[in-house]
Tab-separated table of C-alpha atoms and ligand atoms in Angstrom:
chain	number	residue	atom	x	y	z
A	15	MET	CA	0.132	24.140	-4.479
A	16	ARG	CA	2.733	23.379	-7.108
A	17	ILE	CA	5.806	25.368	-8.008
A	18	VAL	CA	6.682	24.645	-11.631
A	19	PHE	CA	10.165	25.552	-12.857
A	20	LEU	CA	11.263	26.762	-16.277
A	21	PRO	CA	12.901	24.057	-18.431
A	22	ASN	CA	16.239	25.889	-18.132
A	23	ALA	CA	16.022	26.594	-14.370
A	24	THR	CA	19.375	25.948	-12.708
A	25	ARG	CA	20.026	23.718	-9.726
A	26	MET	CA	20.861	26.803	-7.658
A	27	GLN	CA	17.562	28.475	-8.528
A	28	ILE	CA	15.606	25.377	-7.492
A	29	GLN	CA	17.667	25.097	-4.331
A	30	ARG	CA	16.859	28.695	-3.342
A	31	VAL	CA	13.154	28.002	-3.518
A	32	GLU	CA	13.615	24.794	-1.518
A	33	GLU	CA	15.571	26.684	1.132
A	34	LEU	CA	12.731	29.165	1.490
A	35	LEU	CA	10.241	26.292	1.881
A	36	GLN	CA	12.470	24.707	4.523
A	37	GLN	CA	12.823	27.994	6.395
A	38	LEU	CA	9.061	28.409	6.488
A	39	ARG	CA	8.703	24.738	7.520
A	40	PHE	CA	6.589	23.658	4.588
A	41	ARG	CA	6.245	20.034	3.670
A	42	TYR	CA	7.176	19.602	0.006
A	43	ARG	CA	8.323	17.071	-2.532
A	44	ARG	CA	10.478	17.633	-5.623
A	45	SER	CA	9.768	15.591	-8.724
A	46	HIS	CA	10.714	15.506	-12.397
A	47	GLY	CA	8.271	14.570	-15.143
A	48	ASP	CA	6.374	15.823	-18.169
A	49	GLU	CA	6.113	19.261	-16.566
A	50	GLY	CA	9.853	19.419	-15.834
A	51	THR	CA	10.864	20.042	-12.228
A	52	VAL	CA	7.949	20.631	-9.866
A	53	LEU	CA	7.791	21.154	-6.104
A	54	GLY	CA	4.521	19.936	-4.584
A	55	VAL	CA	3.879	21.979	-1.434
A	56	VAL	CA	1.351	21.629	1.398
A	57	GLY	CA	0.694	23.914	4.339
A	58	ASP	CA	-0.609	27.458	4.619
A	59	THR	CA	0.435	28.484	1.138
A	60	SER	CA	-0.884	32.039	1.557
A	61	LEU	CA	2.380	32.607	3.441
A	62	LEU	CA	4.231	31.946	0.204
A	63	ALA	CA	2.193	34.405	-1.833
A	64	SER	CA	3.618	37.201	0.296
A	65	LYS	CA	7.128	35.938	-0.475
A	66	ARG	CA	6.433	36.370	-4.190
A	67	VAL	CA	7.699	32.915	-5.051
A	68	GLU	CA	6.317	33.238	-8.560
A	69	ARG	CA	8.851	36.028	-9.166
A	70	MET	CA	11.860	34.028	-7.996
A	71	ARG	CA	14.403	33.132	-10.645
A	72	GLY	CA	13.761	29.884	-12.467
A	73	VAL	CA	10.098	29.687	-11.428
A	74	ALA	CA	7.649	29.368	-14.337
A	75	ALA	CA	4.377	29.246	-12.399
A	76	VAL	CA	2.780	28.700	-9.015
A	77	LEU	CA	-0.418	26.712	-9.403
A	78	PRO	CA	-3.069	25.469	-6.987
A	79	PHE	CA	-3.846	21.754	-6.799
A	80	THR	CA	-6.825	20.909	-9.011
A	81	VAL	CA	-7.754	17.935	-6.778
A	82	PRO	CA	-8.878	18.104	-3.146
A	83	TYR	CA	-6.570	15.359	-1.874
A	84	LYS	CA	-3.090	16.808	-2.140
A	85	GLN	CA	-0.124	14.710	-1.080
A	86	ALA	CA	-1.703	11.553	-2.496
A	87	SER	CA	-2.051	13.122	-5.946
A	88	ARG	CA	0.172	12.939	-9.026
A	89	GLU	CA	0.183	16.711	-8.941
A	90	TYR	CA	2.128	16.595	-5.669
A	91	CYS	CA	4.669	14.156	-7.077
A	92	GLN	CA	4.942	13.354	-10.793
A	93	GLU	CA	7.096	10.268	-10.286
A	94	GLY	CA	5.837	7.009	-8.819
A	95	SER	CA	6.768	6.623	-5.146
A	96	VAL	CA	8.727	3.696	-3.821
A	97	VAL	CA	7.835	2.361	-0.380
A	98	GLN	CA	10.512	0.469	1.517
A	99	VAL	CA	9.367	-2.466	3.657
A	100	GLY	CA	12.350	-4.079	5.375
A	101	ASN	CA	14.651	-4.590	2.405
A	102	VAL	CA	11.792	-4.880	-0.095
A	103	ARG	CA	10.947	-1.968	-2.388
A	104	ILE	CA	7.334	-1.600	-3.525
A	105	GLY	CA	6.767	0.639	-6.544
A	106	GLY	CA	10.099	-0.041	-8.241
A	107	PRO	CA	10.674	-2.299	-11.248
A	108	ASP	CA	9.999	-5.511	-9.327
A	109	VAL	CA	6.433	-6.688	-8.745
A	110	VAL	CA	6.416	-7.606	-5.060
A	111	VAL	CA	4.490	-10.612	-3.770
A	112	MET	CA	3.075	-10.732	-0.216
A	113	ALA	CA	1.731	-14.153	0.666
A	114	GLY	CA	0.714	-16.247	3.649
A	115	PRO	CA	-2.323	-17.441	5.541
A	116	CYS	CA	-5.389	-15.332	6.224
A	117	SER	CA	-4.887	-15.867	9.979
A	118	VAL	CA	-1.839	-16.901	11.940
A	119	GLU	CA	-3.029	-20.214	13.447
A	120	SER	CA	0.021	-22.122	14.682
A	121	GLN	CA	3.800	-22.037	14.522
A	122	ASP	CA	4.059	-25.150	12.336
A	123	GLY	CA	1.402	-24.022	9.891
A	124	LEU	CA	2.865	-20.523	9.582
A	125	PHE	CA	6.460	-21.677	9.149
A	126	ALA	CA	5.522	-24.316	6.558
A	127	VAL	CA	3.629	-21.788	4.429
A	128	ALA	CA	6.284	-19.095	4.910
A	129	ARG	CA	9.007	-21.451	3.650
A	130	ARG	CA	6.989	-22.405	0.591
A	131	VAL	CA	5.990	-18.872	-0.410
A	132	LYS	CA	9.557	-17.687	0.027
A	133	ALA	CA	10.863	-20.544	-2.129
A	134	ALA	CA	8.362	-19.511	-4.813
A	135	GLY	CA	9.590	-15.887	-4.793
A	136	ALA	CA	7.424	-14.017	-2.267
A	137	THR	CA	9.340	-11.455	-0.207
A	138	ILE	CA	6.707	-10.371	2.337
A	139	LEU	CA	4.858	-12.707	4.683
A	140	ARG	CA	1.224	-11.856	5.409
A	141	GLY	CA	-0.890	-13.238	8.253
A	142	GLY	CA	-3.526	-11.797	10.547
A	143	ALA	CA	-3.114	-11.771	14.333
A	144	PHE	CA	-6.121	-9.450	14.780
A	145	LYS	CA	-8.968	-10.550	12.519
A	146	PRO	CA	-11.959	-8.405	11.536
A	147	ARG	CA	-14.608	-11.157	11.425
A	148	THR	CA	-18.222	-10.660	10.379
A	149	SER	CA	-19.394	-12.746	13.341
A	150	PRO	CA	-18.187	-12.107	16.896
A	151	TYR	CA	-18.271	-15.898	17.390
A	152	SER	CA	-15.705	-16.567	14.630
A	153	PHE	CA	-11.967	-16.931	15.331
A	154	GLN	CA	-10.679	-13.455	16.181
A	155	GLY	CA	-6.944	-14.125	15.817
A	156	LEU	CA	-4.143	-15.000	18.243
A	157	GLY	CA	-3.328	-11.385	19.116
A	158	ARG	CA	0.155	-10.827	20.526
A	159	GLU	CA	1.009	-14.519	20.269
A	160	GLY	CA	0.299	-14.312	16.535
A	161	LEU	CA	2.570	-11.264	16.229
A	162	GLU	CA	5.358	-13.155	17.992
A	163	LEU	CA	5.000	-16.072	15.586
A	164	LEU	CA	5.109	-13.718	12.603
A	165	GLN	CA	8.263	-12.046	13.858
A	166	HIS	CA	9.874	-15.382	14.593
A	167	ALA	CA	9.029	-16.718	11.107
A	168	SER	CA	10.240	-13.528	9.477
A	169	ARG	CA	13.630	-13.680	11.233
A	170	GLU	CA	14.148	-17.380	10.763
A	171	ILE	CA	13.038	-17.568	7.141
A	172	GLY	CA	14.016	-14.108	5.914
A	173	LEU	CA	10.792	-12.403	4.898
A	174	ALA	CA	9.373	-8.984	5.803
A	175	VAL	CA	6.018	-9.047	7.612
A	176	VAL	CA	2.727	-7.252	6.963
A	177	THR	CA	-0.129	-7.672	9.424
A	178	GLU	CA	-3.403	-5.938	10.185
A	179	VAL	CA	-3.977	-3.516	13.028
A	180	MET	CA	-7.620	-2.832	13.903
A	181	ASP	CA	-7.452	-0.704	17.018
A	182	THR	CA	-5.631	2.532	17.839
A	183	ARG	CA	-4.684	0.964	21.210
A	184	HIS	CA	-2.720	-1.767	19.396
A	185	VAL	CA	-0.751	0.312	16.909
A	186	GLU	CA	2.349	0.616	19.075
A	187	MET	CA	2.397	-3.106	19.842
A	188	VAL	CA	1.823	-4.241	16.242
A	189	ALA	CA	4.480	-1.791	15.054
A	190	GLN	CA	7.035	-3.503	17.310
A	191	TYR	CA	6.578	-6.792	15.488
A	192	ALA	CA	5.679	-5.902	11.899
A	193	ASP	CA	7.556	-4.245	9.038
A	194	MET	CA	4.317	-2.946	7.541
A	195	LEU	CA	0.917	-2.195	9.100
A	196	GLN	CA	-2.194	-3.251	7.229
A	197	ILE	CA	-5.405	-1.252	7.467
A	198	GLY	CA	-8.242	-3.560	6.498
A	199	ALA	CA	-11.140	-2.758	4.188
A	200	ARG	CA	-13.495	-2.277	7.133
A	201	ASN	CA	-11.276	0.332	8.740
A	202	VAL	CA	-10.344	2.356	5.682
A	203	GLN	CA	-12.303	5.359	6.989
A	204	ASN	CA	-11.404	4.924	10.655
A	205	PHE	CA	-9.689	8.290	10.675
A	206	ASP	CA	-8.260	8.039	14.180
A	207	LEU	CA	-6.654	4.727	13.241
A	208	LEU	CA	-5.272	6.250	10.035
A	209	ARG	CA	-3.708	9.089	12.016
A	210	GLU	CA	-2.254	6.645	14.525
A	211	VAL	CA	-0.635	4.340	11.931
A	212	GLY	CA	0.620	7.454	10.187
A	213	ALA	CA	2.249	8.652	13.400
A	214	SER	CA	3.904	5.237	13.913
A	215	GLY	CA	6.160	6.028	10.947
A	216	LYS	CA	5.787	2.446	9.686
A	217	PRO	CA	4.910	1.661	6.055
A	218	VAL	CA	1.148	1.199	5.691
A	219	LEU	CA	-0.794	-1.112	3.376
A	220	LEU	CA	-4.126	0.674	3.040
A	221	LYS	CA	-6.898	-1.550	1.732
A	222	ARG	CA	-9.778	-0.038	-0.207
A	223	GLY	CA	-13.118	-0.489	1.525
A	224	MET	CA	-15.810	-2.558	-0.157
A	225	MET	CA	-17.867	0.604	-0.611
A	226	THR	CA	-15.173	3.252	-0.933
A	227	THR	CA	-15.102	5.399	-4.058
A	228	ILE	CA	-11.687	6.138	-5.533
A	229	GLU	CA	-11.915	9.737	-4.376
A	230	GLU	CA	-12.865	8.782	-0.813
A	231	TYR	CA	-10.050	6.246	-0.868
A	232	LEU	CA	-7.468	8.863	-1.807
A	233	PHE	CA	-8.686	11.034	1.072
A	234	CYS	CA	-8.046	8.060	3.391
A	235	ALA	CA	-4.473	7.865	2.095
A	236	GLU	CA	-4.226	11.623	2.599
A	237	TYR	CA	-5.004	11.196	6.322
A	238	ILE	CA	-1.870	9.051	6.666
A	239	LEU	CA	0.268	11.272	4.430
A	240	ALA	CA	-0.857	14.354	6.362
A	241	THR	CA	0.905	12.980	9.453
A	242	GLY	CA	4.196	13.192	7.552
A	243	ASN	CA	4.365	9.438	6.899
A	244	GLU	CA	4.898	9.012	3.152
A	245	GLN	CA	5.113	5.225	3.225
A	246	VAL	CA	1.665	4.309	1.921
A	247	VAL	CA	0.774	1.481	-0.478
A	248	LEU	CA	-2.782	1.323	-1.836
A	249	CYS	CA	-4.517	-2.060	-2.159
A	250	GLU	CA	-7.519	-2.871	-4.345
A	251	ARG	CA	-9.262	-5.900	-2.810
A	252	GLY	CA	-12.652	-5.925	-4.499
A	253	ILE	CA	-15.743	-3.806	-4.007
A	254	ARG	CA	-19.336	-4.772	-3.338
A	255	THR	CA	-21.556	-4.838	-6.435
A	256	PHE	CA	-24.950	-6.350	-7.317
A	257	ASP	CA	-23.340	-9.653	-8.254
A	258	THR	CA	-22.974	-12.295	-5.579
A	259	VAL	CA	-21.293	-14.998	-7.652
A	260	THR	CA	-17.940	-13.812	-6.292
A	261	ARG	CA	-17.310	-12.481	-2.771
A	262	ASN	CA	-16.579	-9.025	-4.181
A	263	THR	CA	-15.928	-7.604	-7.640
A	264	LEU	CA	-12.273	-6.926	-8.397
A	265	ASP	CA	-12.074	-3.380	-9.744
A	266	VAL	CA	-9.119	-3.965	-12.066
A	267	CYS	CA	-9.729	-0.538	-13.537
A	268	ALA	CA	-8.862	0.988	-10.159
A	269	VAL	CA	-5.218	0.145	-10.953
A	270	PRO	CA	-4.770	2.452	-13.965
A	271	VAL	CA	-7.121	5.050	-12.461
A	272	LEU	CA	-5.142	5.197	-9.207
A	273	LYS	CA	-1.868	5.197	-11.160
A	274	HIS	CA	-3.110	8.198	-13.101
A	275	ARG	CA	-4.342	10.108	-10.054
A	276	SER	CA	-1.745	9.130	-7.495
A	277	HIS	CA	1.992	8.493	-7.211
A	278	LEU	CA	1.468	5.826	-4.522
A	279	PRO	CA	2.320	2.183	-5.327
A	280	ILE	CA	-0.637	-0.166	-5.847
A	281	CYS	CA	-1.144	-3.688	-4.611
A	282	VAL	CA	-3.967	-6.003	-5.704
A	283	ASP	CA	-5.478	-8.699	-3.480
A	284	PRO	CA	-7.319	-11.168	-5.707
A	285	SER	CA	-7.991	-13.511	-2.755
A	286	HIS	CA	-10.462	-11.247	-0.929
A	287	ALA	CA	-11.706	-9.835	-4.239
A	288	THR	CA	-12.936	-13.199	-5.520
A	289	GLY	CA	-13.389	-15.311	-2.383
A	290	ASP	CA	-12.692	-18.427	-4.463
A	291	TRP	CA	-9.258	-19.961	-5.091
A	292	ARG	CA	-10.298	-20.902	-8.650
A	293	TYR	CA	-10.366	-17.240	-9.677
A	294	VAL	CA	-7.285	-16.062	-7.806
A	295	ILE	CA	-4.651	-16.960	-10.439
A	296	PRO	CA	-6.496	-15.397	-13.413
A	297	MET	CA	-7.129	-12.212	-11.414
A	298	ALA	CA	-3.483	-12.092	-10.291
A	299	ARG	CA	-2.518	-12.254	-13.969
A	300	ALA	CA	-4.969	-9.457	-14.766
A	301	ALA	CA	-3.707	-7.305	-11.882
A	302	VAL	CA	-0.086	-7.432	-13.009
A	303	ALA	CA	-1.131	-6.864	-16.626
A	304	ALA	CA	-3.046	-3.759	-15.446
A	305	GLY	CA	0.079	-2.366	-13.758
A	306	ALA	CA	-0.081	-3.498	-10.119
A	307	ASP	CA	3.174	-3.036	-8.187
A	308	ALA	CA	2.404	-5.829	-5.732
A	309	LEU	CA	0.105	-8.791	-5.121
A	310	MET	CA	-1.290	-10.020	-1.826
A	311	ILE	CA	-2.220	-13.718	-1.907
A	312	GLU	CA	-3.673	-15.981	0.785
A	313	VAL	CA	-1.944	-19.363	0.977
A	314	HIS	CA	-2.694	-22.241	3.349
A	315	ALA	CA	-1.236	-25.764	3.466
A	316	GLN	CA	-4.712	-27.196	4.072
A	317	PRO	CA	-7.304	-24.661	2.925
A	318	GLU	CA	-10.211	-26.918	3.974
A	319	ALA	CA	-8.975	-26.747	7.593
A	320	ALA	CA	-8.180	-22.989	7.680
A	321	PHE	CA	-9.618	-20.957	10.579
A	322	SER	CA	-10.592	-18.201	8.121
A	323	ASP	CA	-10.883	-17.670	4.359
A	324	GLY	CA	-10.089	-21.294	3.401
A	325	PRO	CA	-12.240	-21.208	0.237
A	326	GLN	CA	-10.094	-18.445	-1.267
A	327	SER	CA	-6.724	-19.765	-0.099
A	328	LEU	CA	-4.291	-21.334	-2.551
A	329	THR	CA	-2.343	-24.437	-1.619
A	330	PRO	CA	1.436	-23.953	-1.826
A	331	ASN	CA	1.443	-25.909	-5.102
A	332	ARG	CA	-1.179	-23.630	-6.587
A	333	PHE	CA	0.807	-20.641	-5.351
A	334	ASP	CA	3.820	-22.009	-7.272
A	335	GLN	CA	1.592	-22.146	-10.331
A	336	LEU	CA	0.490	-18.534	-9.782
A	337	MET	CA	4.114	-17.396	-9.692
A	338	ARG	CA	4.920	-19.358	-12.858
A	339	GLU	CA	1.942	-17.904	-14.722
A	340	VAL	CA	2.309	-14.299	-13.578
A	341	ALA	CA	6.103	-14.030	-14.052
A	342	PRO	CA	6.014	-13.844	-17.893
A	343	ILE	CA	3.349	-11.109	-17.703
A	344	ALA	CA	5.623	-9.030	-15.474
A	345	THR	CA	8.533	-9.716	-17.848
A	346	ALA	CA	6.461	-8.608	-20.850
A	347	LEU	CA	6.020	-5.256	-19.082
A	348	GLY	CA	9.747	-4.921	-18.376
A	349	ARG	CA	9.337	-5.937	-14.731
A	350	LYS	CA	10.285	-8.925	-12.651
A	351	LEU	CA	7.987	-10.905	-10.369
A	352	GLY	CA	9.193	-11.519	-6.833
A	353	ARG	CA	12.693	-12.501	-5.883
A	354	ALA	CA	14.889	-14.155	-8.477
A	355	ARG	CA	14.878	-17.879	-7.816
B	22	PEP	C1	-7.214	-9.824	5.236
B	22	PEP	O1	-6.284	-9.371	4.563
B	22	PEP	O2	-7.173	-10.920	5.807
B	22	PEP	C2	-8.474	-9.050	5.298
B	22	PEP	C3	-9.323	-9.190	6.323
B	22	PEP	O3	-8.662	-8.253	4.237
B	22	PEP	P1	-9.800	-7.159	3.931
B	22	PEP	O4	-9.650	-6.119	4.977
B	22	PEP	O5	-9.441	-6.698	2.540
B	22	PEP	O6	-11.132	-7.857	3.968
B	23	MN	MN1	-8.508	-13.152	4.795
């Protein structure tokens, strides 16, 4: 439910309500927006009815949520959330760029790409150590060795790391190496995994499934938020449609829709959305124009030799071009792309 305050409510009056919520051990979030000061509250709110919160000084109204997902909604928090990954802030004025290979393949390959994407302005290194492959005979990732390489590259080069975790049994291990845990499209409704990454306390990059509706997707985010972990970034990465000319169809409209319905920051992954490097730069431009807070881009020094997703990987030179072309779009919206170079 939401506790809405009168426009002239005093700090003390708001604080008294917050103290009551704390005493009763409710989870809540205070925000300021079009409706003035609002406390979004979750838990057994019938307990609060008996406390007559609506009669407390400064309170204008106590309203139920009008949407079934709660903590993920704009009703819970009117302001956009900022998620901190290492020293990178996602959801603030800067548009964050996460870039790197689809899979971690070797130390040399990873370090070479990491250096180039950092020089171009990326602040988070991506790379899979556990790969969800369509065929069990395809490269499945280097596992722990891949995590070690990611951590090594991150420390040496100065980038935060995001990497996928596919199995509840690996959450603790992956969390030791990564700054942010990625839940892949195929696992978006693996509820046990969502609970487990939530409980790790690490920031989570939650990818939309190829067949997940926006409402289902917000429920997936809610699973993580319900553990008390508020560090969730949504990621649109293309959905399956009737057209096969691209790997998936990038739902650019998901960006403003999710912004409207949720306070969580939004990343767009045009690499998996298109499956073809030729379309990655235009879709990255579109994503930032639509309001994305972050981009995730696959980059490989030799895409034709990549162990996975070569056809959609940009060369480092093409990644430089992406950064050059997207930066003025961010600037036009009063934002800045990546790290100042
Ligand atoms: C990936 O990021 O490499 C990946 C497998 O993405 P998705 O889960 O979106 O397919
Ligand atoms: Mn990939």
